[in-house]
mmCIF file of C-alpha atoms and ligand atoms in Angstrom:
data_model
loop_
_atom_site.group_PDB
_atom_site.id
_atom_site.type_symbol
_atom_site.label_atom_id
_atom_site.label_comp_id
_atom_site.label_asym_id
_atom_site.label_seq_id
_atom_site.Cartn_x
_atom_site.Cartn_y
_atom_site.Cartn_z
ATOM 1 C CA MET A 20 8.015 -43.322 -27.412
ATOM 2 C CA THR A 21 11.043 -44.816 -25.725
ATOM 3 C CA THR A 22 13.073 -43.031 -23.107
ATOM 4 C CA GLU A 23 16.308 -44.154 -24.904
ATOM 5 C CA LYS A 24 15.492 -41.535 -27.630
ATOM 6 C CA LEU A 25 15.018 -38.589 -25.273
ATOM 7 C CA PRO A 26 17.210 -35.588 -26.188
ATOM 8 C CA ARG A 27 20.050 -34.340 -24.060
ATOM 9 C CA ARG A 28 19.024 -30.627 -23.393
ATOM 10 C CA ILE A 29 21.039 -27.721 -22.340
ATOM 11 C CA LEU A 30 19.038 -26.639 -19.296
ATOM 12 C CA LEU A 31 19.134 -22.943 -18.795
ATOM 13 C CA GLY A 32 15.651 -22.383 -17.400
ATOM 14 C CA PRO A 33 14.463 -21.899 -13.778
ATOM 15 C CA GLY A 34 15.269 -25.578 -12.975
ATOM 16 C CA PRO A 35 16.030 -28.381 -13.341
ATOM 17 C CA SER A 36 19.665 -27.606 -14.276
ATOM 18 C CA ASN A 37 22.090 -29.999 -16.068
ATOM 19 C CA VAL A 38 23.378 -32.925 -14.067
ATOM 20 C CA ASP A 39 26.892 -34.131 -14.035
ATOM 21 C CA ASP A 40 27.438 -37.693 -15.597
ATOM 22 C CA ARG A 41 28.839 -38.815 -12.210
ATOM 23 C CA VAL A 42 25.363 -38.146 -10.749
ATOM 24 C CA TYR A 43 23.572 -40.234 -13.314
ATOM 25 C CA GLU A 44 26.069 -43.013 -12.796
ATOM 26 C CA ALA A 45 25.462 -42.843 -8.964
ATOM 27 C CA MET A 46 21.718 -43.192 -9.645
ATOM 28 C CA SER A 47 22.122 -46.380 -11.662
ATOM 29 C CA ARG A 48 23.970 -48.206 -8.806
ATOM 30 C CA PRO A 49 22.157 -51.347 -7.389
ATOM 31 C CA LEU A 50 19.334 -50.681 -4.962
ATOM 32 C CA MET A 51 19.936 -51.516 -1.304
ATOM 33 C CA GLY A 52 17.418 -51.843 1.454
ATOM 34 C CA HIS A 53 16.784 -48.424 2.997
ATOM 35 C CA LEU A 54 17.838 -49.926 6.439
ATOM 36 C CA ASP A 55 20.880 -51.684 5.090
ATOM 37 C CA PRO A 56 23.953 -50.833 7.201
ATOM 38 C CA GLU A 57 25.820 -49.664 4.091
ATOM 39 C CA PHE A 58 22.924 -47.492 3.148
ATOM 40 C CA LEU A 59 22.829 -45.946 6.651
ATOM 41 C CA VAL A 60 26.433 -44.892 6.278
ATOM 42 C CA LEU A 61 25.521 -43.176 3.030
ATOM 43 C CA MET A 62 22.580 -41.337 4.781
ATOM 44 C CA ASP A 63 24.916 -40.165 7.581
ATOM 45 C CA GLU A 64 27.383 -38.849 4.981
ATOM 46 C CA CYS A 65 24.539 -36.975 3.140
ATOM 47 C CA GLN A 66 23.560 -35.281 6.294
ATOM 48 C CA GLU A 67 27.161 -34.210 6.910
ATOM 49 C CA LEU A 68 27.571 -33.003 3.298
ATOM 50 C CA LEU A 69 24.350 -31.112 3.542
ATOM 51 C CA ARG A 70 25.546 -29.407 6.899
ATOM 52 C CA HIS A 71 28.629 -28.259 4.877
ATOM 53 C CA VAL A 72 26.568 -26.793 1.987
ATOM 54 C CA PHE A 73 24.022 -25.080 4.341
ATOM 55 C CA GLY A 74 26.827 -23.787 6.479
ATOM 56 C CA THR A 75 25.410 -25.200 9.716
ATOM 57 C CA ARG A 76 26.114 -27.681 12.622
ATOM 58 C CA ASN A 77 22.523 -28.362 13.030
ATOM 59 C CA ARG A 78 21.862 -31.875 13.997
ATOM 60 C CA MET A 79 18.470 -31.776 12.321
ATOM 61 C CA THR A 80 19.640 -31.511 8.785
ATOM 62 C CA ILE A 81 18.047 -34.020 6.270
ATOM 63 C CA PRO A 82 16.892 -34.331 2.731
ATOM 64 C CA ILE A 83 13.054 -34.493 2.894
ATOM 65 C CA SER A 84 11.557 -36.942 0.328
ATOM 66 C CA GLY A 85 9.738 -34.513 -1.969
ATOM 67 C CA THR A 86 10.677 -31.433 -4.044
ATOM 68 C CA GLY A 87 11.475 -28.068 -2.848
ATOM 69 C CA SER A 88 7.803 -27.369 -2.180
ATOM 70 C CA ALA A 89 7.817 -30.162 0.346
ATOM 71 C CA GLY A 90 10.578 -28.384 2.161
ATOM 72 C CA MET A 91 8.428 -25.199 2.248
ATOM 73 C CA GLU A 92 5.414 -27.156 3.444
ATOM 74 C CA ALA A 93 7.509 -28.866 6.101
ATOM 75 C CA ALA A 94 8.652 -25.602 7.503
ATOM 76 C CA ALA A 95 5.133 -24.177 7.635
ATOM 77 C CA VAL A 96 3.318 -27.314 9.031
ATOM 78 C CA ASN A 97 5.911 -27.869 11.745
ATOM 79 C CA VAL A 98 6.206 -24.273 13.079
ATOM 80 C CA ILE A 99 2.673 -23.048 12.691
ATOM 81 C CA GLU A 100 -0.178 -23.791 15.059
ATOM 82 C CA PRO A 101 -3.701 -22.594 14.309
ATOM 83 C CA GLY A 102 -4.022 -18.917 15.106
ATOM 84 C CA ASP A 103 -0.274 -18.092 15.133
ATOM 85 C CA ARG A 104 0.683 -14.777 13.522
ATOM 86 C CA VAL A 105 3.080 -15.193 10.695
ATOM 87 C CA VAL A 106 4.863 -12.396 8.705
ATOM 88 C CA VAL A 107 5.597 -13.418 5.035
ATOM 89 C CA ALA A 108 7.657 -11.341 2.618
ATOM 90 C CA VAL A 109 5.992 -11.538 -0.741
ATOM 91 C CA ALA A 110 7.685 -10.269 -3.923
ATOM 92 C CA GLY A 111 7.055 -13.059 -6.327
ATOM 93 C CA VAL A 112 5.503 -16.452 -7.000
ATOM 94 C CA PHE A 113 7.345 -18.249 -4.290
ATOM 95 C CA GLY A 114 6.537 -15.609 -1.613
ATOM 96 C CA VAL A 115 2.898 -16.019 -2.653
ATOM 97 C CA ARG A 116 3.183 -19.823 -2.242
ATOM 98 C CA LEU A 117 4.812 -19.426 1.219
ATOM 99 C CA ALA A 118 1.893 -17.182 2.396
ATOM 100 C CA GLU A 119 -0.576 -19.619 0.966
ATOM 101 C CA GLN A 120 0.999 -22.560 2.794
ATOM 102 C CA ALA A 121 1.075 -20.642 6.032
ATOM 103 C CA ARG A 122 -2.534 -19.750 5.702
ATOM 104 C CA ARG A 123 -3.529 -23.344 4.975
ATOM 105 C CA ASN A 124 -1.769 -24.352 8.219
ATOM 106 C CA GLY A 125 -4.137 -21.979 10.097
ATOM 107 C CA ALA A 126 -1.814 -19.036 10.545
ATOM 108 C CA GLU A 127 -3.038 -15.455 10.624
ATOM 109 C CA VAL A 128 -0.834 -14.269 7.767
ATOM 110 C CA VAL A 129 0.442 -10.751 7.483
ATOM 111 C CA THR A 130 2.154 -10.216 4.095
ATOM 112 C CA VAL A 131 4.762 -7.466 3.447
ATOM 113 C CA GLU A 132 4.734 -6.864 -0.276
ATOM 114 C CA THR A 133 6.650 -5.022 -2.833
ATOM 115 C CA GLU A 134 6.760 -4.615 -6.520
ATOM 116 C CA TRP A 135 7.866 -7.805 -8.307
ATOM 117 C CA GLY A 136 11.510 -7.247 -9.401
ATOM 118 C CA THR A 137 12.473 -5.438 -6.221
ATOM 119 C CA PRO A 138 13.536 -6.764 -2.765
ATOM 120 C CA ILE A 139 11.435 -6.402 0.425
ATOM 121 C CA ASP A 140 12.557 -3.607 2.703
ATOM 122 C CA ALA A 141 13.715 -4.825 6.116
ATOM 123 C CA GLY A 142 12.054 -1.731 7.679
ATOM 124 C CA ALA A 143 8.668 -2.793 6.436
ATOM 125 C CA VAL A 144 9.123 -6.231 7.909
ATOM 126 C CA ALA A 145 10.150 -4.748 11.266
ATOM 127 C CA GLU A 146 7.056 -2.637 11.185
ATOM 128 C CA ALA A 147 4.823 -5.566 10.571
ATOM 129 C CA LEU A 148 6.460 -7.264 13.641
ATOM 130 C CA ARG A 149 5.710 -4.432 15.837
ATOM 131 C CA ASP A 150 1.919 -4.967 15.355
ATOM 132 C CA GLY A 151 1.704 -8.114 17.492
ATOM 133 C CA PRO A 152 3.420 -11.212 18.852
ATOM 134 C CA THR A 153 4.697 -13.111 15.820
ATOM 135 C CA LYS A 154 5.536 -16.816 15.591
ATOM 136 C CA ALA A 155 7.640 -16.799 12.421
ATOM 137 C CA VAL A 156 8.947 -14.549 9.683
ATOM 138 C CA ALA A 157 9.207 -16.372 6.323
ATOM 139 C CA VAL A 158 11.219 -14.979 3.403
ATOM 140 C CA VAL A 159 12.531 -16.218 -0.038
ATOM 141 C CA HIS A 160 16.243 -15.581 -0.378
ATOM 142 C CA ALA A 161 16.328 -16.087 -4.102
ATOM 143 C CA GLU A 162 12.991 -15.315 -5.816
ATOM 144 C CA THR A 163 13.142 -17.481 -8.971
ATOM 145 C CA SER A 164 10.178 -15.728 -10.474
ATOM 146 C CA THR A 165 11.741 -12.305 -10.589
ATOM 147 C CA GLY A 166 15.499 -12.759 -10.352
ATOM 148 C CA VAL A 167 15.861 -10.828 -7.111
ATOM 149 C CA LEU A 168 18.360 -11.606 -4.445
ATOM 150 C CA GLN A 169 16.668 -10.736 -1.192
ATOM 151 C CA PRO A 170 18.931 -9.224 1.490
ATOM 152 C CA LEU A 171 18.304 -11.160 4.757
ATOM 153 C CA GLU A 172 20.394 -9.212 7.346
ATOM 154 C CA GLY A 173 17.886 -6.701 8.657
ATOM 155 C CA ILE A 174 14.940 -9.099 8.334
ATOM 156 C CA ILE A 175 16.590 -11.751 10.503
ATOM 157 C CA GLU A 176 17.596 -9.273 13.147
ATOM 158 C CA ALA A 177 14.118 -7.653 13.377
ATOM 159 C CA ALA A 178 12.491 -11.148 13.636
ATOM 160 C CA HIS A 179 14.790 -12.283 16.509
ATOM 161 C CA ASP A 180 14.393 -8.981 18.250
ATOM 162 C CA ASN A 181 10.652 -9.715 18.365
ATOM 163 C CA GLY A 182 11.040 -13.382 19.401
ATOM 164 C CA ALA A 183 10.060 -14.751 15.992
ATOM 165 C CA LEU A 184 11.593 -17.735 14.178
ATOM 166 C CA VAL A 185 13.115 -17.102 10.722
ATOM 167 C CA ILE A 186 12.195 -19.428 7.843
ATOM 168 C CA VAL A 187 14.337 -18.969 4.682
ATOM 169 C CA ASP A 188 13.548 -20.483 1.280
ATOM 170 C CA ALA A 189 17.092 -21.062 -0.235
ATOM 171 C CA VAL A 190 15.856 -23.266 -3.158
ATOM 172 C CA THR A 191 17.514 -21.205 -5.857
ATOM 173 C CA SER A 192 20.400 -19.822 -3.783
ATOM 174 C CA ILE A 193 21.935 -22.917 -2.177
ATOM 175 C CA GLY A 194 24.994 -24.093 -4.167
ATOM 176 C CA GLY A 195 25.087 -20.734 -6.111
ATOM 177 C CA HIS A 196 25.001 -17.972 -3.648
ATOM 178 C CA PRO A 197 26.353 -18.063 -0.080
ATOM 179 C CA VAL A 198 23.563 -19.031 2.335
ATOM 180 C CA ASP A 199 25.477 -19.486 5.687
ATOM 181 C CA VAL A 200 22.690 -20.710 7.890
ATOM 182 C CA ASP A 201 24.620 -20.564 11.213
ATOM 183 C CA ALA A 202 26.493 -17.325 10.530
ATOM 184 C CA ARG A 203 23.219 -15.593 9.621
ATOM 185 C CA GLU A 204 21.276 -17.188 12.373
ATOM 186 C CA ILE A 205 18.608 -18.610 10.200
ATOM 187 C CA ASP A 206 16.286 -20.916 12.297
ATOM 188 C CA LEU A 207 14.760 -23.083 9.491
ATOM 189 C CA CYS A 208 15.969 -23.378 5.787
ATOM 190 C CA TYR A 209 14.962 -25.549 3.069
ATOM 191 C CA ALA A 210 16.175 -26.073 -0.521
ATOM 192 C CA GLY A 211 15.577 -28.224 -3.571
ATOM 193 C CA THR A 212 17.932 -30.509 -5.367
ATOM 194 C CA GLN A 213 17.359 -29.503 -9.015
ATOM 195 C CA LYS A 214 18.574 -25.945 -8.930
ATOM 196 C CA CYS A 215 22.167 -24.991 -8.086
ATOM 197 C CA LEU A 216 22.859 -28.421 -6.459
ATOM 198 C CA SER A 217 22.517 -29.974 -9.965
ATOM 199 C CA CYS A 218 20.829 -33.165 -8.935
ATOM 200 C CA PRO A 219 17.485 -34.337 -10.349
ATOM 201 C CA PRO A 220 14.333 -32.990 -8.598
ATOM 202 C CA GLY A 221 12.982 -35.214 -5.853
ATOM 203 C CA LEU A 222 14.612 -34.168 -2.530
ATOM 204 C CA ALA A 223 14.210 -31.088 -0.302
ATOM 205 C CA PRO A 224 17.310 -30.537 1.763
ATOM 206 C CA PHE A 225 16.126 -29.067 5.182
ATOM 207 C CA THR A 226 17.776 -27.798 8.285
ATOM 208 C CA MET A 227 16.629 -26.314 11.572
ATOM 209 C CA ASN A 228 18.298 -25.278 14.790
ATOM 210 C CA ASP A 229 17.621 -26.147 18.358
ATOM 211 C CA ARG A 230 15.579 -22.973 18.817
ATOM 212 C CA ALA A 231 13.177 -24.185 16.103
ATOM 213 C CA LEU A 232 13.203 -27.630 17.498
ATOM 214 C CA GLU A 233 12.211 -26.325 20.924
ATOM 215 C CA VAL A 234 9.294 -24.444 19.457
ATOM 216 C CA ILE A 235 8.166 -27.545 17.576
ATOM 217 C CA THR A 236 8.437 -29.880 20.615
ATOM 218 C CA SER A 237 6.435 -27.482 22.727
ATOM 219 C CA ARG A 238 3.448 -27.451 20.376
ATOM 220 C CA GLN A 239 -0.032 -27.604 21.927
ATOM 221 C CA VAL A 240 -1.402 -29.655 18.887
ATOM 222 C CA PRO A 241 0.410 -32.246 16.913
ATOM 223 C CA VAL A 242 1.832 -31.421 13.502
ATOM 224 C CA ARG A 243 -1.041 -31.809 10.926
ATOM 225 C CA SER A 244 1.140 -33.599 8.489
ATOM 226 C CA TRP A 245 2.237 -37.116 9.457
ATOM 227 C CA TYR A 246 4.625 -37.404 6.509
ATOM 228 C CA LEU A 247 6.441 -34.114 7.147
ATOM 229 C CA ASP A 248 6.418 -34.238 11.004
ATOM 230 C CA MET A 249 10.079 -33.448 11.916
ATOM 231 C CA SER A 250 9.990 -35.249 15.209
ATOM 232 C CA LEU A 251 9.016 -38.546 13.398
ATOM 233 C CA LEU A 252 11.646 -37.795 10.703
ATOM 234 C CA ALA A 253 14.282 -37.059 13.409
ATOM 235 C CA ASN A 254 13.721 -40.701 14.604
ATOM 236 C CA TYR A 255 14.210 -42.061 11.198
ATOM 237 C CA TRP A 256 17.347 -40.015 10.376
ATOM 238 C CA GLY A 257 18.814 -40.077 13.903
ATOM 239 C CA SER A 258 20.519 -42.928 15.604
ATOM 240 C CA ASP A 259 17.305 -44.893 16.371
ATOM 241 C CA ARG A 260 16.511 -45.333 12.700
ATOM 242 C CA VAL A 261 12.787 -45.999 13.461
ATOM 243 C CA TYR A 262 11.081 -46.840 10.093
ATOM 244 C CA HIS A 263 8.931 -43.891 8.973
ATOM 245 C CA HIS A 264 8.904 -44.127 5.218
ATOM 246 C CA THR A 265 11.088 -45.786 2.503
ATOM 247 C CA ALA A 266 13.843 -43.318 1.589
ATOM 248 C CA PRO A 267 14.079 -42.843 -2.144
ATOM 249 C CA VAL A 268 17.321 -44.784 -2.235
ATOM 250 C CA SER A 269 18.581 -43.947 -5.789
ATOM 251 C CA MET A 270 17.923 -40.232 -5.111
ATOM 252 C CA ILE A 271 20.032 -40.330 -2.071
ATOM 253 C CA TYR A 272 22.824 -41.936 -4.232
ATOM 254 C CA ALA A 273 22.440 -38.962 -6.550
ATOM 255 C CA LEU A 274 22.432 -36.346 -3.842
ATOM 256 C CA HIS A 275 25.486 -37.920 -2.216
ATOM 257 C CA GLU A 276 27.384 -37.646 -5.486
ATOM 258 C CA ALA A 277 26.018 -34.094 -6.383
ATOM 259 C CA LEU A 278 27.091 -32.821 -2.929
ATOM 260 C CA SER A 279 30.486 -34.561 -3.228
ATOM 261 C CA ILE A 280 31.069 -32.611 -6.462
ATOM 262 C CA ILE A 281 30.277 -29.348 -4.693
ATOM 263 C CA VAL A 282 32.742 -30.124 -1.878
ATOM 264 C CA GLU A 283 35.451 -30.935 -4.414
ATOM 265 C CA GLU A 284 34.879 -27.593 -6.199
ATOM 266 C CA GLY A 285 34.749 -25.793 -2.936
ATOM 267 C CA MET A 286 31.757 -23.492 -1.786
ATOM 268 C CA GLN A 287 33.555 -20.229 -2.408
ATOM 269 C CA ALA A 288 34.974 -21.252 -5.834
ATOM 270 C CA ARG A 289 31.439 -22.381 -6.843
ATOM 271 C CA ALA A 290 29.848 -19.093 -5.790
ATOM 272 C CA GLU A 291 32.500 -17.064 -7.672
ATOM 273 C CA ARG A 292 31.816 -19.260 -10.753
ATOM 274 C CA HIS A 293 28.167 -18.375 -10.555
ATOM 275 C CA HIS A 294 28.979 -14.719 -10.113
ATOM 276 C CA ARG A 295 31.334 -14.560 -13.124
ATOM 277 C CA ASN A 296 29.085 -16.347 -15.437
ATOM 278 C CA HIS A 297 26.200 -14.123 -14.491
ATOM 279 C CA LEU A 298 28.237 -10.971 -15.028
ATOM 280 C CA ALA A 299 29.408 -12.178 -18.478
ATOM 281 C CA PHE A 300 25.787 -12.977 -19.430
ATOM 282 C CA VAL A 301 24.512 -9.577 -18.322
ATOM 283 C CA ALA A 302 27.349 -7.893 -20.206
ATOM 284 C CA GLY A 303 26.208 -9.715 -23.259
ATOM 285 C CA VAL A 304 22.485 -8.952 -22.851
ATOM 286 C CA GLU A 305 23.200 -5.260 -22.406
ATOM 287 C CA ALA A 306 25.497 -5.073 -25.362
ATOM 288 C CA MET A 307 22.600 -6.627 -27.479
ATOM 289 C CA GLY A 308 20.575 -3.629 -26.480
ATOM 290 C CA MET A 309 18.371 -5.404 -23.900
ATOM 291 C CA LYS A 310 17.719 -4.743 -20.244
ATOM 292 C CA MET A 311 17.712 -6.799 -17.104
ATOM 293 C CA GLN A 312 14.486 -6.831 -15.142
ATOM 294 C CA VAL A 313 16.184 -6.001 -11.797
ATOM 295 C CA ASP A 314 17.784 -2.543 -12.080
ATOM 296 C CA ASP A 315 20.297 -2.601 -9.237
ATOM 297 C CA PRO A 316 23.175 -5.065 -10.021
ATOM 298 C CA ALA A 317 23.565 -5.889 -6.379
ATOM 299 C CA GLN A 318 20.045 -7.181 -6.237
ATOM 300 C CA ARG A 319 20.433 -9.499 -9.182
ATOM 301 C CA LEU A 320 20.538 -13.261 -8.671
ATOM 302 C CA TRP A 321 23.614 -14.990 -10.115
ATOM 303 C CA SER A 322 21.684 -18.176 -10.659
ATOM 304 C CA LEU A 323 18.509 -16.780 -12.268
ATOM 305 C CA ASN A 324 18.810 -13.933 -14.814
ATOM 306 C CA ALA A 325 15.536 -12.045 -15.582
ATOM 307 C CA VAL A 326 15.827 -10.426 -19.025
ATOM 308 C CA VAL A 327 13.194 -8.007 -20.207
ATOM 309 C CA VAL A 328 11.662 -9.057 -23.564
ATOM 310 C CA PRO A 329 12.274 -6.240 -26.092
ATOM 311 C CA ASP A 330 9.112 -4.663 -27.477
ATOM 312 C CA GLY A 331 7.542 -6.452 -30.427
ATOM 313 C CA VAL A 332 9.274 -9.715 -29.784
ATOM 314 C CA ASP A 333 7.188 -12.820 -29.323
ATOM 315 C CA GLU A 334 8.885 -14.264 -26.218
ATOM 316 C CA ALA A 335 7.420 -17.771 -26.641
ATOM 317 C CA ALA A 336 8.573 -18.011 -30.238
ATOM 318 C CA VAL A 337 12.236 -17.139 -29.096
ATOM 319 C CA ARG A 338 12.070 -19.909 -26.467
ATOM 320 C CA GLY A 339 10.721 -22.268 -29.054
ATOM 321 C CA ALA A 340 13.582 -21.363 -31.502
ATOM 322 C CA LEU A 341 16.219 -21.979 -28.818
ATOM 323 C CA LEU A 342 14.719 -25.315 -27.941
ATOM 324 C CA ASN A 343 14.202 -26.597 -31.346
ATOM 325 C CA GLY A 344 17.246 -25.140 -33.037
ATOM 326 C CA HIS A 345 19.700 -25.517 -30.276
ATOM 327 C CA GLY A 346 18.286 -27.836 -27.615
ATOM 328 C CA ILE A 347 18.509 -24.964 -25.116
ATOM 329 C CA GLU A 348 15.728 -24.478 -22.568
ATOM 330 C CA ILE A 349 15.100 -21.083 -20.964
ATOM 331 C CA GLY A 350 11.985 -20.080 -19.013
ATOM 332 C CA GLY A 351 9.259 -17.562 -19.464
ATOM 333 C CA GLY A 352 7.810 -15.103 -16.931
ATOM 334 C CA LEU A 353 5.168 -15.958 -14.294
ATOM 335 C CA GLY A 354 2.169 -14.066 -12.922
ATOM 336 C CA PRO A 355 2.374 -10.313 -13.717
ATOM 337 C CA LEU A 356 5.780 -10.882 -15.495
ATOM 338 C CA ALA A 357 4.350 -13.473 -17.922
ATOM 339 C CA GLY A 358 5.214 -12.453 -21.470
ATOM 340 C CA LYS A 359 7.474 -9.677 -20.253
ATOM 341 C CA ILE A 360 10.647 -11.485 -19.233
ATOM 342 C CA TRP A 361 12.775 -14.448 -19.976
ATOM 343 C CA ARG A 362 14.188 -16.407 -17.005
ATOM 344 C CA VAL A 363 17.676 -17.692 -17.779
ATOM 345 C CA GLY A 364 19.030 -20.075 -15.185
ATOM 346 C CA LEU A 365 22.783 -20.352 -14.767
ATOM 347 C CA MET A 366 22.623 -22.918 -12.053
ATOM 348 C CA GLY A 367 25.125 -25.504 -10.803
ATOM 349 C CA ALA A 368 26.530 -27.584 -13.742
ATOM 350 C CA SER A 369 24.675 -25.314 -16.193
ATOM 351 C CA SER A 370 26.641 -22.218 -15.131
ATOM 352 C CA THR A 371 29.510 -22.415 -17.568
ATOM 353 C CA SER A 372 31.277 -19.895 -19.836
ATOM 354 C CA ASN A 373 30.466 -22.171 -22.885
ATOM 355 C CA ASN A 374 26.680 -22.055 -21.991
ATOM 356 C CA VAL A 375 26.901 -18.238 -21.665
ATOM 357 C CA LEU A 376 28.540 -17.795 -25.122
ATOM 358 C CA LEU A 377 26.338 -20.390 -26.784
ATOM 359 C CA LEU A 378 23.122 -18.871 -25.435
ATOM 360 C CA LEU A 379 24.019 -15.272 -26.396
ATOM 361 C CA ALA A 380 24.850 -16.479 -29.924
ATOM 362 C CA ALA A 381 21.681 -18.603 -30.255
ATOM 363 C CA LEU A 382 19.579 -15.748 -28.769
ATOM 364 C CA GLU A 383 20.919 -13.294 -31.378
ATOM 365 C CA GLY A 384 19.785 -15.696 -34.123
ATOM 366 C CA ALA A 385 16.348 -16.216 -32.599
ATOM 367 C CA LEU A 386 15.797 -12.428 -32.212
ATOM 368 C CA LYS A 387 16.807 -11.871 -35.801
ATOM 369 C CA MET A 388 14.275 -14.522 -36.895
ATOM 370 C CA GLN A 389 11.705 -12.286 -35.253
ATOM 371 C CA GLY A 390 12.826 -9.273 -37.313
ATOM 372 C CA HIS A 391 14.370 -7.733 -34.242
ATOM 373 C CA THR A 392 17.700 -6.044 -35.072
ATOM 374 C CA VAL A 393 20.645 -6.832 -32.878
ATOM 375 C CA PRO A 394 24.187 -5.362 -33.413
ATOM 376 C CA MET A 395 26.037 -8.376 -35.091
ATOM 377 C CA GLY A 396 27.876 -10.515 -32.584
ATOM 378 C CA ALA A 397 27.728 -7.731 -29.907
ATOM 379 C CA GLY A 398 26.465 -10.155 -27.091
ATOM 380 C CA VAL A 399 29.149 -12.715 -27.586
ATOM 381 C CA ALA A 400 31.875 -10.082 -27.954
ATOM 382 C CA ALA A 401 30.932 -8.390 -24.729
ATOM 383 C CA ALA A 402 30.858 -11.690 -22.894
ATOM 384 C CA VAL A 403 34.365 -12.706 -24.522
ATOM 385 C CA GLU A 404 35.759 -9.258 -23.320
ATOM 386 C CA PHE A 405 34.414 -9.964 -19.836
ATOM 387 C CA PHE A 406 35.934 -13.375 -19.656
ATOM 388 C CA VAL A 407 39.443 -12.311 -20.833
ATOM 389 C CA ALA A 408 39.576 -9.208 -18.768
HETATM 390 C C1 PLP B 10 11.699 -24.013 -7.485
HETATM 391 C C2 PLP B 10 11.366 -23.317 -6.280
HETATM 392 C C3 PLP B 10 10.518 -23.808 -5.216
HETATM 393 C C4 PLP B 10 9.729 -25.063 -5.339
HETATM 394 O O1 PLP B 10 10.482 -26.144 -5.690
HETATM 395 P P1 PLP B 10 9.806 -27.426 -6.412
HETATM 396 O O2 PLP B 10 10.969 -28.431 -6.439
HETATM 397 O O3 PLP B 10 9.398 -26.967 -7.770
HETATM 398 O O4 PLP B 10 8.694 -27.966 -5.593
HETATM 399 C C5 PLP B 10 10.282 -23.091 -4.053
HETATM 400 N N1 PLP B 10 10.953 -21.902 -3.941
HETATM 401 C C6 PLP B 10 11.725 -21.416 -4.831
HETATM 402 C C7 PLP B 10 12.367 -20.031 -4.615
HETATM 403 C C8 PLP B 10 11.943 -22.040 -6.074
HETATM 404 O O5 PLP B 10 12.736 -21.386 -6.940
#
């Protein structure tokens, strides 16, 4: 095998999403030393671009070296001390992972759960908070395993009323849905580069406010992870530039370019694009006689569309036909939803009207190959109707 022969896929799964050629070009620029004055300027600019995308003025806003899960782990390991009570909203794979990370960091974890495919009720979180002093509430904004957009408003208020920090997983929302860290008073928030930011996987944008910083600096025991210790990382990314680890230089080039593309498009225009392409895709899916996993349209993610697999259809065979016949990747279900849903990502550069039309057409063909009848051209027609309206 040679990497030269690798195919160019249309990435419509749960991540990674497609990457603009400008990002690939940025990654191929010559390496510099990670303490080179020119590189330090690029690091500063990356932080400023990330503040813009997160909607924050937090000084401590950095890309962590590692994927989205490293961002999750950083939030948990810095905030939690052994014995702390932490409330975690669990309604999918990533909520489960958050709870597991909190537990491994010694927290007494209280989960608030609901059926996968529905959001967590803020009232239930408030109730869990009333049962004892709580260090933090952790919640997934965009649950990639179910396609649910979790409302944050009541949860954040309840947490703050009870003196708890709020940790928000924005891995699949940032760059697709508004996140607005400062306006919503989110204390710690992390993301990943390979979803709606349309950059290869490898960095975890992370931000936290002074309230979170204060909690961390007044810890009784040091942060168990040396690599993810925010006070050490603050000295590396701050004005002192104390060597901590070698920043993944080429990934920083990529992130800088991907974020610049987002700023050029505009945050609001980008969110609207994600919304429109999602609505067109849903119109097509429903016209083909299929159902979305999430019933309430207001609770559906624009970036990740969970489609119920029709009875009698081999979902893996359909995914195989899309990949082999059209070079299109979509995802299957996880956990209790394995075999029951397809997960269609319309994230970042992958969220285009062309991709929506192509996928609906290709999906019709793949379903017909399974002997499943679909009204001829109905999906594409409904999406076209939506786009011209
Ligand atoms: C993808 C994802 C993660 C994990 O990110 P990795 O980059 O795979 O480590 C965490 N949370 C959510 C909601 C995700 O979608």
